[in-house]
Short mmCIF file of C-alpha atoms in Angstrom, two decimals:
data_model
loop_
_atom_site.label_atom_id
_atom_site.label_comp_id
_atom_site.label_asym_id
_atom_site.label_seq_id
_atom_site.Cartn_x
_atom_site.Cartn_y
_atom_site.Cartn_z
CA UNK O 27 8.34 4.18 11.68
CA UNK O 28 5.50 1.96 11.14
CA UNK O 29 4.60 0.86 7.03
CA UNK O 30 2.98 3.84 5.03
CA UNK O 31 -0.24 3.51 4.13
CA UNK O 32 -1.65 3.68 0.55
CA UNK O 33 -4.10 6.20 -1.42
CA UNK O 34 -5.20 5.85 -4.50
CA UNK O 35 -5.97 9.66 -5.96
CA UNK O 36 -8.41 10.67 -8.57
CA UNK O 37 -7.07 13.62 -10.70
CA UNK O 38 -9.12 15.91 -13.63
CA UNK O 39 -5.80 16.49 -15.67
CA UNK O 40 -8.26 19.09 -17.41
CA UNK O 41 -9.43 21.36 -14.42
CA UNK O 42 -6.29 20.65 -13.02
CA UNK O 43 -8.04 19.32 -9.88
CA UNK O 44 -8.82 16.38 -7.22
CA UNK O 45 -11.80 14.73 -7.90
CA UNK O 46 -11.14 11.57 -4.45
CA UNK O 47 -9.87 9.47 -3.04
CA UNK O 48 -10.34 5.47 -2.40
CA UNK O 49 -8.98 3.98 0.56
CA UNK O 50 -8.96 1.38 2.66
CA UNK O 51 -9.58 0.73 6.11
CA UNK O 52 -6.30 1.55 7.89
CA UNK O 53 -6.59 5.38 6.11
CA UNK O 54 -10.00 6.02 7.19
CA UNK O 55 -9.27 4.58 10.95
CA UNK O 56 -6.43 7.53 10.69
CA UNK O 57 -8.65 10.17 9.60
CA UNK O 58 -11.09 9.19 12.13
CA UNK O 59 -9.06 9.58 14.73
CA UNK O 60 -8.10 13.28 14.54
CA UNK O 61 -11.67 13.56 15.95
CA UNK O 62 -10.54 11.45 18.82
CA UNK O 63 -7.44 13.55 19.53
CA UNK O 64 -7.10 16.21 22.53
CA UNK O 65 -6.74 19.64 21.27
CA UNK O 66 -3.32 19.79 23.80
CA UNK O 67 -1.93 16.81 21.69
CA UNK O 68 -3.15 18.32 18.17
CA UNK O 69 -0.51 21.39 19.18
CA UNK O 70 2.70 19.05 20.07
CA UNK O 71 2.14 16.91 17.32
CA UNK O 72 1.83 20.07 14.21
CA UNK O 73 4.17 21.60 16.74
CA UNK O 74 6.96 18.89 15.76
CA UNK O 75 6.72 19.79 12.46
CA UNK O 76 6.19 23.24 12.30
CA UNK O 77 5.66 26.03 14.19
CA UNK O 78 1.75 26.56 14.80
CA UNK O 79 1.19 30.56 14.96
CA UNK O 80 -1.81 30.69 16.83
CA UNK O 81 -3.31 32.03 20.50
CA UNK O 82 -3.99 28.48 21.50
CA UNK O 83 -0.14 27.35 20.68
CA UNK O 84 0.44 29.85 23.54
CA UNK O 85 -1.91 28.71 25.78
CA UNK O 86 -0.22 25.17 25.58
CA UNK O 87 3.13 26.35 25.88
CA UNK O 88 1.86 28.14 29.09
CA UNK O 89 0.60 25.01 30.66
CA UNK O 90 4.01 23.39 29.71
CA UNK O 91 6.43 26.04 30.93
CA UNK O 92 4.09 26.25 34.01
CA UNK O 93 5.83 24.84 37.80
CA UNK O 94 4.79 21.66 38.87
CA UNK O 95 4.24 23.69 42.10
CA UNK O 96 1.34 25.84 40.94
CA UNK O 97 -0.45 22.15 39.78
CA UNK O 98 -3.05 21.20 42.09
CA UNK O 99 -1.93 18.37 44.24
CA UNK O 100 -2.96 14.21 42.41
CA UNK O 101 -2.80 16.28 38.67
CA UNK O 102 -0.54 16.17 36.15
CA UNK O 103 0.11 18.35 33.24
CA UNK O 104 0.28 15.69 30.71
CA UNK O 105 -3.43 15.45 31.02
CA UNK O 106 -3.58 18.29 29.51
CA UNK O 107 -0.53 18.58 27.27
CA UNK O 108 -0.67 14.96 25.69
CA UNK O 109 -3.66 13.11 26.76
CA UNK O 110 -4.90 10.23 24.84
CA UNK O 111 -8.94 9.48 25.04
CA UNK O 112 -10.16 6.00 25.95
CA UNK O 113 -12.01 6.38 22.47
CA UNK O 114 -8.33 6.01 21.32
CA UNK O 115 -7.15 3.19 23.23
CA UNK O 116 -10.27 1.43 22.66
CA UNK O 117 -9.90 1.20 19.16
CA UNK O 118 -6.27 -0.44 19.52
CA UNK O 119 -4.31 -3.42 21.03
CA UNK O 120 -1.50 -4.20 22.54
CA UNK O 121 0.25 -5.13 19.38
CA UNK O 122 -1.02 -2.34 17.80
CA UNK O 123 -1.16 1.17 18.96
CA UNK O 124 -3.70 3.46 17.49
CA UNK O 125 -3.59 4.40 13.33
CA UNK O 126 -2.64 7.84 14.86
CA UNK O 127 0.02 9.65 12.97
CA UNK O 128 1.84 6.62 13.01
CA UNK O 129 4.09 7.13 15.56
CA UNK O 130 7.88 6.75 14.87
CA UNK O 131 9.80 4.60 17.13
CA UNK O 132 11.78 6.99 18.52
CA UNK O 133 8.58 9.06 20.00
CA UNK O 134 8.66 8.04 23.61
CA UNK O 135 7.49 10.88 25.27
CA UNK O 136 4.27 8.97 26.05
CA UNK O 137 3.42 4.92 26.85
CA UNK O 138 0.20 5.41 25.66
CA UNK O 139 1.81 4.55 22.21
CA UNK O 140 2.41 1.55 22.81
CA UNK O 141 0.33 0.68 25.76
CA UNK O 142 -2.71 1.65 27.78
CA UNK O 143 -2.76 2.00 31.73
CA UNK O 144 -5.37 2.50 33.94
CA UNK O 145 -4.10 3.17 37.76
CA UNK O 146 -6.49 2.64 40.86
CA UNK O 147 -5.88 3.80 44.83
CA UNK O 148 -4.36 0.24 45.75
CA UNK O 149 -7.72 -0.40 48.18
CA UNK O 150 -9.25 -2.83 45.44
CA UNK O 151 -9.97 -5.55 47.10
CA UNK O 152 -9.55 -4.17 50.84
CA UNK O 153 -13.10 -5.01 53.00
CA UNK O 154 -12.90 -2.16 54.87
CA UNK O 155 -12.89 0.05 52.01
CA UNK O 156 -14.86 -2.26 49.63
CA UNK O 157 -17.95 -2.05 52.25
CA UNK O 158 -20.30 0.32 49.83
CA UNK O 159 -17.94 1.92 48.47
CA UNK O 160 -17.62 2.85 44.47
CA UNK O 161 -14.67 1.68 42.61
CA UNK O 162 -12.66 4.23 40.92
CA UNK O 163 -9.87 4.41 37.93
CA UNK O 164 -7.94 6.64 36.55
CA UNK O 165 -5.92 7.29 33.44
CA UNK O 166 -3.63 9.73 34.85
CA UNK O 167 -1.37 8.51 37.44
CA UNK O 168 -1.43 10.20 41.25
CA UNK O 169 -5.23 11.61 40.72
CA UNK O 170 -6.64 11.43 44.17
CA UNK O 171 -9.00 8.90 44.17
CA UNK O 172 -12.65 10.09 45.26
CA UNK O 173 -13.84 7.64 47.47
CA UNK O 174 -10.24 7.68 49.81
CA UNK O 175 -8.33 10.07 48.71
CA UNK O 176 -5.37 8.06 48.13
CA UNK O 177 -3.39 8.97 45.10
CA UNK O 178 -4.38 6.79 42.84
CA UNK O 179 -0.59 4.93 41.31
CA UNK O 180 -1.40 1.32 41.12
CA UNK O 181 -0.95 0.53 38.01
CA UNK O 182 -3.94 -1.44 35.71
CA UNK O 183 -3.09 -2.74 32.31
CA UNK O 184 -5.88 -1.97 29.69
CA UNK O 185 -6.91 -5.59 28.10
CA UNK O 186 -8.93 -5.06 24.50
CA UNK O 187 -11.24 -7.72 23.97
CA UNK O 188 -10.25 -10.82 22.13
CA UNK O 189 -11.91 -12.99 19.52
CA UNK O 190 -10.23 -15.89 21.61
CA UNK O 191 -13.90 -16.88 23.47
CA UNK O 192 -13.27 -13.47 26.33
CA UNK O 193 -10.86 -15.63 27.99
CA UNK O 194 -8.51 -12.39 28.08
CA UNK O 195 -5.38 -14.22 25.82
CA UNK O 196 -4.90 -13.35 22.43
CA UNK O 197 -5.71 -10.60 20.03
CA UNK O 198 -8.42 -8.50 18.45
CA UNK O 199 -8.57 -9.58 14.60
CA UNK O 200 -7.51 -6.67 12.25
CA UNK O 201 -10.91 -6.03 11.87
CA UNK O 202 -11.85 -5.13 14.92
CA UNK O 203 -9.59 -2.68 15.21
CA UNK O 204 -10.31 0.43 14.31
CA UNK O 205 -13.25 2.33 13.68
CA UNK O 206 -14.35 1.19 10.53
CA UNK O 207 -15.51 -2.75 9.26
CA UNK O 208 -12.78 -3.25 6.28
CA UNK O 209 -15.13 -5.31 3.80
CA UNK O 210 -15.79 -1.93 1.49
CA UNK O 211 -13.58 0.59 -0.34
CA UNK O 212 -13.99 4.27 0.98
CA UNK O 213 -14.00 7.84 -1.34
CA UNK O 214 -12.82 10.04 0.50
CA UNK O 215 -13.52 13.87 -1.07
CA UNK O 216 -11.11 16.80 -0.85
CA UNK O 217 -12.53 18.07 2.16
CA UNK O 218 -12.11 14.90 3.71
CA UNK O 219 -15.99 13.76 3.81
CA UNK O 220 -15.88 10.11 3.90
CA UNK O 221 -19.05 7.70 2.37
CA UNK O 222 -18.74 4.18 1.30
CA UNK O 223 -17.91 3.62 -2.23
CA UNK O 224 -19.76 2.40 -5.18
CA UNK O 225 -19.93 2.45 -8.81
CA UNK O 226 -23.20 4.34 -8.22
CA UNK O 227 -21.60 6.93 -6.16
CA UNK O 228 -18.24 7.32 -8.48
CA UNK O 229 -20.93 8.27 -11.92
CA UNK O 230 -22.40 10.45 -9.72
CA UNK O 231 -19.73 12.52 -8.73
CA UNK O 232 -18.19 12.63 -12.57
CA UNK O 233 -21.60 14.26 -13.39
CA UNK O 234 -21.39 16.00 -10.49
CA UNK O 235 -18.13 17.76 -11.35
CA UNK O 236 -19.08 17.82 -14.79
CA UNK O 237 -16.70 15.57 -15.94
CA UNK O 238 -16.91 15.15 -20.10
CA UNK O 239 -13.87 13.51 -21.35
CA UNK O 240 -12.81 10.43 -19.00
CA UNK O 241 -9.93 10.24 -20.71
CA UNK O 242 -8.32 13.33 -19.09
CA UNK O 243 -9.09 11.73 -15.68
CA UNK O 244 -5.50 10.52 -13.97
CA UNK O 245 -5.46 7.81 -11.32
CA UNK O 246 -1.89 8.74 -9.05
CA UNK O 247 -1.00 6.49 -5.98
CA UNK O 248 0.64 7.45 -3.13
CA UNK O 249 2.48 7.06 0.19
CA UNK O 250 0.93 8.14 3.55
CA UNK O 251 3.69 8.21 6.10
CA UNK O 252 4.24 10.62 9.27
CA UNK O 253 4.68 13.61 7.34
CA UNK O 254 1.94 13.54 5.21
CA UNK O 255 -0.37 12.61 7.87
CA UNK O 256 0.83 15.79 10.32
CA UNK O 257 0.06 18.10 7.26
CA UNK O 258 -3.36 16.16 6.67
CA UNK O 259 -4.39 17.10 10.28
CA UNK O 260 -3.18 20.54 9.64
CA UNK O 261 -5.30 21.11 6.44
CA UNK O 262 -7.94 19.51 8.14
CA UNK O 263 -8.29 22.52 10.71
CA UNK O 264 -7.27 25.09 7.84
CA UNK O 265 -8.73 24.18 4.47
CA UNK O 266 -11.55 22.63 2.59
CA UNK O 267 -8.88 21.15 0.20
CA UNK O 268 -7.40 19.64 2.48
CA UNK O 269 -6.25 16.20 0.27
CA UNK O 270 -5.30 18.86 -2.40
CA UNK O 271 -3.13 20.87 -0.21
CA UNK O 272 -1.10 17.97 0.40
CA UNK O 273 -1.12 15.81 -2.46
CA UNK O 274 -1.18 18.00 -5.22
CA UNK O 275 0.88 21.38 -4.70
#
């Protein structure tokens, strides 16, 4: 499993309740990318951990229990069931898959955890074909390309660009992975709203939440690993508490 991730927690011991959190880069790139995620891989990941009892937990096991032969001919039902965005793939390297859920190394139901594809029709560079003629990728192996209507398996490995001059070798710098620069510290609230932080921004929330005696305030660190990140997303889609609900009770 890849290394946990820190998160420094901001507890009232008073009103019994969570004020924020600071974190760094690598925990807001994670929250960030539950936006990224296809709903169809939102349900098999909180599916591995729990049971999700809700209509669209049916509608996914539909598509997954559904015969290959009632799939239209160049799709695939992993597009649907575990798809991964380019706004996902973009944000990683080679090296280093996405901050989603950090992955365990024993999940290999899809590359695209360690590894980004792109497949064309195989005409690329006929004349013929090339004469006028659009060029088209996919990220789903065997769609029928539009332009021939060859399935579309040739496989295209996805290069991230490089802080080595563009000359395609070597890798991205830490910092540019991600979604967020990593020069600041980031609050993060209970209901997840992210803003940069500040010493400004800190005094205003203590008045904010009315916050008398300082002394009863609690600083508590602790460990973001796979679990705690599948209940994160989970709170996220159920709760306005959501660092509460899986911190604190």
């Amino acid at each position: 499993m890849a290394e946990k991730l820190s998160l420094k927690l901001l507890i009232d011991k008073t009103g019994k309740r969570l004020l924020f959190a600071e974190a760094g880069k690598d925990f807001i790139d994670l929250l960030f990318s539950f936006l990224a995620l296809p709903l169809g891989s939102v349900i098999r990941l909180l599916a591995n951990k729990s049971p999700v009892d809700v209509s669209i937990s049916s509608l996914y096991e539909s598509v997954e229990n559904l015969s290959e032969t009632h799939i239209r001919s160049g799709l695939d039902k992993i597009s649907l069931l575990d798809h991964v965005t380019p706004s996902l793939s973009s944000c990683s390297s080679r090296s280093q898959p996405p901050p989603l859920l950090l992955y365990s190394d024993t999940d290999t139901k899809t590359e695209a955890t360690t590894k980004w594809y792109y497949y064309t029709c195989g005409n690329h560079g006929n004349h013929y074909y090339d004469s006028g003629r659009q060029e088209y990728v996919s990220d789903v192996k065997g769609t029928a390309c539009p332009s021939c209507g060859r399935a579309m398996e040739i496989r295209a490995e996805y290069v991230a660009p490089t802080t080595s001059g563009g000359d395609g070798k070597g890798e991205r710098s830490r910092e540019e992975r991600g979604f967020v620069r990593g020069v600041v510290t980031y609050m993060v609230m209970d209901d997840l709203e992210v803003t940069p932080m500040s010493t400004i921004s800190s005094i205003a929330l203590l008045t904010k939440f009315n916050v008398r005696d300082v002394g009863a305030l609690e600083e508590k660190v602790v460990k973001v690993g796979v679990e705690e990140v599948l209940s994160l997303l989970k709170a996220s889609l159920q709760s306005k508490t959501a660092l509460t609900d899986v911190f604190l009770k």
